[in-house]
Coordinates of C-alpha atoms in Angstrom, one line a residue:
M265 CA -2.0 80.8 168.8
S266 CA 1.0 82.4 167.1
V267 CA -1.2 83.2 164.2
L268 CA -3.6 85.1 166.4
T269 CA -0.9 87.2 168.0
S270 CA 1.0 87.9 164.7
H271 CA -1.2 90.9 163.9
A272 CA -1.2 94.2 165.7
P273 CA -4.4 94.7 167.8
S274 CA -6.8 97.3 166.4
E275 CA -8.3 100.1 168.4
G276 CA -11.2 97.9 169.2
G277 CA -9.1 95.7 171.6
D278 CA -9.5 92.1 170.8
S279 CA -11.3 92.7 167.4
G280 CA -8.0 92.0 165.6
N281 CA -7.8 88.5 167.2
E282 CA -11.4 87.9 166.4
L283 CA -10.9 88.9 162.8
D284 CA -7.9 86.4 162.5
T285 CA -10.0 83.7 164.1
L286 CA -12.8 84.4 161.6
T287 CA -10.4 84.2 158.7
L288 CA -9.1 80.8 159.9
L289 CA -12.6 79.5 160.1
V290 CA -13.7 80.9 156.7
S291 CA -10.7 80.0 154.6
P292 CA -11.2 76.2 154.6
I293 CA -14.8 76.7 153.6
K294 CA -13.7 79.0 150.7
D295 CA -11.2 76.4 149.6
D296 CA -13.8 73.6 149.7
V297 CA -16.2 75.7 147.6
E298 CA -13.5 76.4 145.0
A299 CA -12.6 72.7 145.0
T300 CA -16.2 71.6 144.5
A301 CA -17.0 74.3 141.8
Y302 CA -18.5 72.9 138.7
K303 CA -16.0 71.8 136.0
S304 CA -17.0 70.8 132.5
P305 CA -16.0 67.3 131.3
I306 CA -13.4 68.8 129.0
Q307 CA -11.9 70.7 132.0
R308 CA -11.7 67.5 134.0
L309 CA -10.1 65.7 131.2
R310 CA -7.5 68.5 130.8
E311 CA -6.6 68.2 134.5
K312 CA -6.5 64.4 134.5
F313 CA -4.5 64.0 131.2
P314 CA -1.6 66.5 130.7
Q315 CA -1.6 65.6 126.9
F316 CA -5.3 66.1 126.5
N317 CA -4.9 69.5 124.8
F318 CA -2.5 68.1 122.2
Y319 CA -4.8 65.2 121.2
Y320 CA -7.9 67.3 121.4
N321 CA -6.5 70.0 119.2
M322 CA -5.0 67.5 116.7
S323 CA -8.3 65.7 116.5
V324 CA -10.1 68.9 115.7
I325 CA -7.6 69.8 113.0
I326 CA -7.8 66.4 111.4
I327 CA -11.6 66.4 111.5
L328 CA -11.5 69.9 110.0
T329 CA -9.5 68.5 107.1
M330 CA -12.2 65.9 106.4
V331 CA -15.1 68.3 106.7
A332 CA -13.4 70.8 104.3
E333 CA -13.1 68.1 101.7
S334 CA -16.6 66.9 102.4
S335 CA -18.0 70.1 101.1
R336 CA -16.7 69.1 97.7
G337 CA -17.6 65.4 97.8
I338 CA -21.2 65.6 99.3
V339 CA -22.6 67.5 96.3
I340 CA -21.1 65.3 93.6
P341 CA -24.2 63.0 93.2
T342 CA -26.7 65.9 92.7
I343 CA -24.8 69.0 91.4
K344 CA -25.3 68.3 87.7
T345 CA -29.1 67.8 88.2
Y346 CA -29.3 70.8 90.5
N347 CA -27.6 72.9 87.8
Q348 CA -30.1 71.7 85.2
T349 CA -33.1 72.3 87.5
L350 CA -32.1 76.0 87.9
G351 CA -31.8 76.3 84.1
G352 CA -28.1 75.9 83.8
D353 CA -26.1 74.2 81.1
S354 CA -22.6 72.7 80.6
R355 CA -21.0 76.1 80.9
T356 CA -22.7 77.0 84.2
L357 CA -21.8 73.5 85.5
G358 CA -18.2 74.1 84.6
A359 CA -18.3 77.5 86.4
I360 CA -19.9 75.9 89.5
V361 CA -17.0 73.4 89.7
A362 CA -14.3 75.8 88.8
V363 CA -15.2 78.6 91.3
F364 CA -15.0 76.2 94.2
S365 CA -11.4 75.2 93.2
V366 CA -10.4 78.8 92.5
G367 CA -11.8 80.0 95.9
R368 CA -9.9 77.3 97.7
L369 CA -6.7 78.1 95.9
I370 CA -6.8 81.8 96.8
A371 CA -7.9 81.0 100.4
S372 CA -5.0 78.5 100.9
V373 CA -2.5 81.3 100.5
V374 CA -4.4 84.0 102.4
F375 CA -5.3 81.8 105.3
G376 CA -1.9 80.2 105.4
H377 CA -0.2 83.6 105.9
M378 CA -2.8 84.6 108.5
S379 CA -2.5 81.4 110.5
N380 CA 1.1 82.2 111.4
W381 CA -0.1 84.8 113.9
N382 CA -3.6 83.8 115.0
L383 CA -4.6 80.2 114.2
K384 CA -7.9 80.1 116.1
M385 CA -9.2 83.3 114.5
V386 CA -8.5 81.9 111.1
L387 CA -10.3 78.7 111.7
V388 CA -13.3 80.4 113.2
L389 CA -13.4 82.8 110.1
C390 CA -13.1 79.8 107.7
L391 CA -15.9 77.8 109.4
G392 CA -18.1 80.9 109.5
I393 CA -17.7 81.5 105.8
S394 CA -18.4 77.8 105.1
V395 CA -21.7 78.0 107.1
V396 CA -22.8 81.0 105.1
G397 CA -21.7 79.4 101.7
N398 CA -23.5 76.2 102.4
I399 CA -26.8 77.9 103.4
M400 CA -26.6 80.0 100.3
Y401 CA -26.1 76.8 98.3
S402 CA -29.4 75.4 99.7
L403 CA -31.3 78.7 99.2
A404 CA -30.5 78.8 95.5
L405 CA -33.4 76.4 94.9
P406 CA -36.2 78.3 96.6
F407 CA -34.9 81.5 95.0
G408 CA -34.5 79.8 91.6
S409 CA -31.2 81.5 91.0
I410 CA -28.3 79.8 89.2
A411 CA -26.2 82.9 90.0
L412 CA -26.7 82.4 93.7
L413 CA -25.6 78.8 93.3
I414 CA -22.4 79.8 91.6
V415 CA -21.6 82.5 94.2
A416 CA -22.4 80.0 97.0
R417 CA -19.9 77.5 95.7
A418 CA -17.2 80.2 95.4
I419 CA -17.8 81.3 99.0
T420 CA -17.8 77.7 100.2
G421 CA -14.6 76.9 98.3
F422 CA -13.0 80.0 99.9
G423 CA -14.1 78.9 103.3
T424 CA -12.7 75.4 102.9
G425 CA -9.2 76.7 102.1
T426 CA -8.0 75.4 105.4
L427 CA -5.7 72.6 104.2
S428 CA -2.6 74.9 104.5
V429 CA -3.7 75.9 108.0
S430 CA -4.1 72.3 109.1
R431 CA -0.7 71.3 107.7
G432 CA 1.0 74.3 109.2
Y433 CA -0.5 73.4 112.6
I434 CA 0.6 69.8 112.4
A435 CA 4.1 70.9 111.4
S436 CA 4.3 73.4 114.3
N437 CA 3.0 70.9 116.9
T438 CA 4.8 67.7 116.2
T439 CA 8.4 66.6 116.3
V440 CA 10.2 65.7 113.1
E441 CA 9.9 62.0 114.0
K442 CA 6.1 62.0 114.4
R443 CA 5.3 64.6 111.7
T444 CA 4.8 62.1 108.8
K445 CA 2.4 60.1 110.9
Y446 CA 0.1 63.0 111.6
I447 CA 0.3 64.3 108.0
S448 CA -0.7 60.8 106.8
F449 CA -3.7 60.9 109.2
S450 CA -4.6 64.3 107.8
G451 CA -4.3 62.9 104.3
A452 CA -6.5 59.9 105.2
A453 CA -9.1 62.2 106.6
Q454 CA -9.1 64.3 103.5
F455 CA -9.5 61.2 101.4
L456 CA -12.5 60.1 103.5
G457 CA -14.1 63.4 103.0
F458 CA -13.9 63.2 99.3
A459 CA -14.5 59.4 98.9
V460 CA -17.2 58.7 101.5
M461 CA -19.3 61.9 101.4
P462 CA -20.7 61.3 97.8
G463 CA -22.3 58.2 99.3
L464 CA -23.9 60.2 102.0
G465 CA -25.0 62.8 99.5
S466 CA -26.7 60.1 97.4
L467 CA -28.8 59.2 100.5
F468 CA -30.5 62.6 100.2
V469 CA -31.6 62.0 96.6
D470 CA -34.9 60.3 97.4
V471 CA -35.9 62.8 100.2
S472 CA -38.5 65.4 99.3
I473 CA -40.3 67.2 102.1
Y474 CA -41.1 70.8 103.0
L475 CA -40.4 72.8 106.2
G476 CA -43.0 75.4 105.8
K477 CA -42.2 76.8 102.3
L478 CA -38.6 75.6 102.6
P479 CA -37.8 72.6 100.4
L480 CA -35.7 69.8 101.9
N481 CA -34.5 67.5 99.2
G482 CA -31.5 66.0 97.5
F483 CA -30.5 69.5 96.2
T484 CA -30.8 71.5 99.5
L485 CA -30.1 68.9 102.2
P486 CA -26.3 68.6 101.5
G487 CA -25.9 72.3 102.0
Y488 CA -27.9 72.4 105.2
F489 CA -26.2 69.3 106.5
M490 CA -22.7 70.8 105.9
S491 CA -23.7 74.1 107.5
V492 CA -24.7 72.3 110.7
I493 CA -21.5 70.3 110.7
N494 CA -19.3 73.4 110.2
F495 CA -21.1 75.2 113.0
L496 CA -20.5 72.4 115.4
L497 CA -16.9 72.3 114.4
L498 CA -16.7 76.0 115.0
I499 CA -17.7 75.4 118.6
A500 CA -15.1 72.7 118.9
V501 CA -12.4 75.1 117.6
L502 CA -13.4 77.7 120.2
A503 CA -12.7 75.1 122.9
M504 CA -9.1 74.6 121.6
K505 CA -6.4 75.5 124.2
G506 CA -2.7 75.3 124.4
E507 CA 0.3 77.1 123.0
T508 CA 1.7 76.2 119.6
M509 CA 4.9 74.3 120.1
K510 CA 7.9 75.5 118.2
P511 CA 10.0 72.5 117.2
K512 CA 13.7 72.8 117.7
E513 CA 15.9 72.8 114.6
S514 CA 18.5 70.1 114.4
A515 CA 22.2 71.0 113.8
Q516 CA 21.8 69.9 110.1
Q517 CA 18.8 72.2 109.6
K518 CA 20.7 75.2 111.0
E519 CA 23.5 74.7 108.5
I520 CA 21.2 74.7 105.5
D521 CA 22.2 77.5 103.2
K522 CA 19.4 80.1 102.6
R523 CA 19.9 80.0 98.9
L524 CA 19.7 76.2 99.0
L525 CA 16.5 76.4 101.0
K526 CA 15.0 78.7 98.4
W527 CA 15.8 76.2 95.6
G528 CA 14.4 73.4 97.8
I529 CA 11.1 75.4 98.2
V530 CA 10.9 75.9 94.4
L531 CA 11.6 72.3 93.8
F532 CA 8.8 71.0 96.1
L533 CA 6.3 73.6 94.8
F534 CA 7.0 72.3 91.2
L535 CA 6.9 68.7 92.3
N536 CA 3.6 69.1 94.1
F537 CA 2.2 70.9 91.0
I538 CA 3.2 68.0 88.7
V539 CA 2.2 65.2 91.1
R540 CA -1.3 66.7 91.9
G541 CA -1.8 67.5 88.2
V542 CA -1.0 64.0 87.1
L543 CA -3.2 62.5 89.8
G544 CA -5.9 65.0 88.7
I545 CA -5.7 63.5 85.1
A546 CA -6.1 60.0 86.5
E547 CA -9.2 61.0 88.6
T548 CA -10.7 62.6 85.5
I549 CA -10.2 59.9 82.9
M550 CA -10.2 56.7 84.8
P551 CA -13.9 56.5 85.9
P552 CA -15.2 56.9 82.3
M553 CA -12.5 54.5 81.0
Q554 CA -13.6 51.9 83.6
L555 CA -17.3 52.4 82.6
T556 CA -16.4 51.9 78.9
L557 CA -14.4 48.7 79.6
H558 CA -17.2 47.4 81.9
G559 CA -19.9 48.0 79.2
L560 CA -22.2 51.0 79.1
D561 CA -25.1 48.8 78.1
D562 CA -25.1 47.2 81.6
P563 CA -27.9 48.8 83.7
D564 CA -25.7 48.3 86.8
A565 CA -22.7 49.9 85.3
L566 CA -22.7 53.0 87.4
Q567 CA -23.2 51.1 90.7
D568 CA -20.5 48.6 89.7
S569 CA -18.1 51.5 88.9
G570 CA -18.8 53.1 92.3
E571 CA -18.0 49.8 94.1
Y572 CA -14.9 49.3 91.9
F573 CA -13.4 52.6 93.0
L574 CA -14.6 52.2 96.5
V575 CA -12.5 49.1 96.9
L576 CA -9.5 50.9 95.4
G577 CA -10.1 53.8 97.7
G578 CA -10.4 51.5 100.7
I579 CA -6.9 50.1 99.9
G580 CA -5.6 53.6 99.5
F581 CA -7.0 54.6 102.9
I582 CA -5.0 51.7 104.5
V583 CA -1.9 52.8 102.7
Y584 CA -2.3 56.3 104.1
L585 CA -2.4 54.9 107.6
S586 CA 0.6 52.7 106.8
V587 CA 3.1 55.3 105.6
D588 CA 4.6 55.8 109.1
Y589 CA 5.4 52.1 109.3
L590 CA 6.8 52.0 105.8
L591 CA 9.3 54.7 106.7
K592 CA 10.8 52.5 109.4
V593 CA 12.2 50.2 106.7
I594 CA 12.5 52.7 103.7
K595 CA 14.0 56.2 103.8
E596 CA 11.6 59.0 103.1
Q597 CA 13.3 60.3 100.0
H598 CA 13.5 56.8 98.6
L599 CA 9.9 56.1 99.3
L600 CA 8.9 59.3 97.6
S601 CA 10.9 58.4 94.5
I602 CA 9.3 54.9 94.5
S603 CA 5.8 56.5 94.6
I604 CA 6.6 58.5 91.5
I605 CA 7.8 55.4 89.7
I606 CA 4.7 53.6 90.7
A607 CA 2.5 56.4 89.2
A608 CA 4.4 56.2 85.9
L609 CA 4.0 52.4 85.8
G610 CA 0.3 52.8 86.6
F611 CA -0.2 55.2 83.6
F612 CA 1.7 52.7 81.4
F613 CA -0.8 49.9 82.3
T614 CA -3.8 52.2 81.7
M615 CA -2.7 53.4 78.3
D616 CA -4.7 52.1 75.3
F617 CA -2.0 51.8 72.7
D618 CA -3.8 49.8 70.0
N619 CA -7.4 50.1 71.1
D620 CA -7.2 46.7 72.8
Q621 CA -7.2 47.7 76.5
T622 CA -8.4 45.0 78.8
M623 CA -9.9 45.2 82.3
P624 CA -7.1 43.2 84.0
F625 CA -4.4 45.6 82.7
F626 CA -6.5 48.6 83.5
T627 CA -7.2 47.3 87.0
V628 CA -3.4 46.9 87.6
G629 CA -2.8 50.5 86.5
A630 CA -5.7 51.8 88.6
F631 CA -4.4 50.0 91.6
L632 CA -0.9 51.4 91.2
I633 CA -2.2 55.0 90.8
W634 CA -5.3 55.1 92.9
S635 CA -4.3 52.9 95.8
L636 CA -0.5 53.3 96.0
A637 CA 1.0 56.3 94.2
S638 CA -1.7 58.8 95.3
P639 CA -1.6 58.3 99.1
L640 CA 2.2 57.8 99.2
S641 CA 3.2 60.8 97.0
Q642 CA 0.7 63.2 98.6
T643 CA 1.8 62.4 102.1
L644 CA 5.5 62.3 101.5
V645 CA 5.7 65.5 99.4
V646 CA 4.0 67.5 102.3
S647 CA 6.0 65.7 105.0
S648 CA 9.4 66.2 103.3
F649 CA 8.6 69.8 102.5
S650 CA 7.7 70.5 106.2
K651 CA 10.9 68.8 107.5
M652 CA 13.0 70.9 105.1
L653 CA 11.5 74.1 106.5
G654 CA 12.5 73.1 110.0
S655 CA 11.2 75.4 112.8
K656 CA 10.1 78.3 110.6
P657 CA 6.4 79.2 110.8
Q658 CA 4.9 77.0 108.1
G659 CA 1.4 78.3 107.5
A660 CA 2.4 80.6 104.7
M661 CA 4.6 78.1 102.9
M662 CA 2.0 75.3 103.3
G663 CA -0.4 77.8 101.6
W664 CA 1.8 78.1 98.6
L665 CA 2.4 74.3 98.5
T666 CA -1.4 73.7 98.6
A667 CA -1.9 76.4 95.9
A668 CA 0.6 74.7 93.7
G669 CA -1.2 71.4 94.0
S670 CA -4.6 73.0 93.3
G671 CA -3.1 74.7 90.3
G672 CA -1.9 71.4 89.0
R673 CA -5.4 69.9 89.4
I674 CA -6.9 72.8 87.5
V675 CA -4.4 73.0 84.7
F676 CA -3.6 69.3 83.9
P677 CA -7.0 67.8 83.4

């Protein structure tokens, strides 16, 4: 009864006590209503698992990396024929391929800088641009416009320039000890997007139906499919919550001289330019070399070549996932050096010195480059660069690192 007498009575006599009694009776009901209010499955998971935000956000970021790379891989089986159907030639095909890479290169730097102050806004913007670009890609056929196709690929390339954003997020939300692990996961997802999506794109080749006057076939379906995927991912990004973690600098990182750090940045940018450029050469010349060695007169040559590189890619995917375990027995800088040596050996085995190259020697070289050097070097360059930067916001720097790699892939081949 002490609660009832704790309030001064009002002019109405006992109305104050009656009000207190009513409050005591209503409060438990209000609490019960709030407790039983509807909560979405994601809200319930967040309450039950304290680390849910971290794993949800990281999963979205890694899937985003795969989807961004898928926009390049899914059109590979049909882009040449699509170009010819719209009246294009080898020059327009070169433009279609080039504008995608140029758009991504520019976006990597721009979005990398922007992500340092508003990550979610940048991701929503990128995905929105990708949706528009992919729809335009599909509409180029009913409009019969090769110019629209070129513009669409430029817009899509710009929208997929999220690799620097993803890497910056991973760097800002993982400890130094776990960073390489998640960077390798991101690399594996990127690899899947490029290696697996051409197979999915080939499934659309035999489709030819109409939705009203809108053609749905091997040329238009890849664009519509990717626009839907990007829209769904945009919704997933909007559900991301949680503050970005700022990793603490170690004593060693705090003592790094600023001038030394600048030279380190220049060194890694140059290294990524060289490594990605060399790997770009391998990706360009090795498939036709394998076809020549296999025998172009074989009617199954193209299918056998696809299976050949699919096996090498599958091994490479396993290597991506194994990098974190390898670092438990080999120091990171040593493993990076080993990966570069492996790449050099791979090129030695694939060189045709006296026009007497054999498939066994070529396969050894392809294995060293495609399955070992590529996943190891690409993961370790990014990981080592991130660790060198310490706790500094890394979106902008990752943008320049990604741009250096894209530049190498454009210039070297």
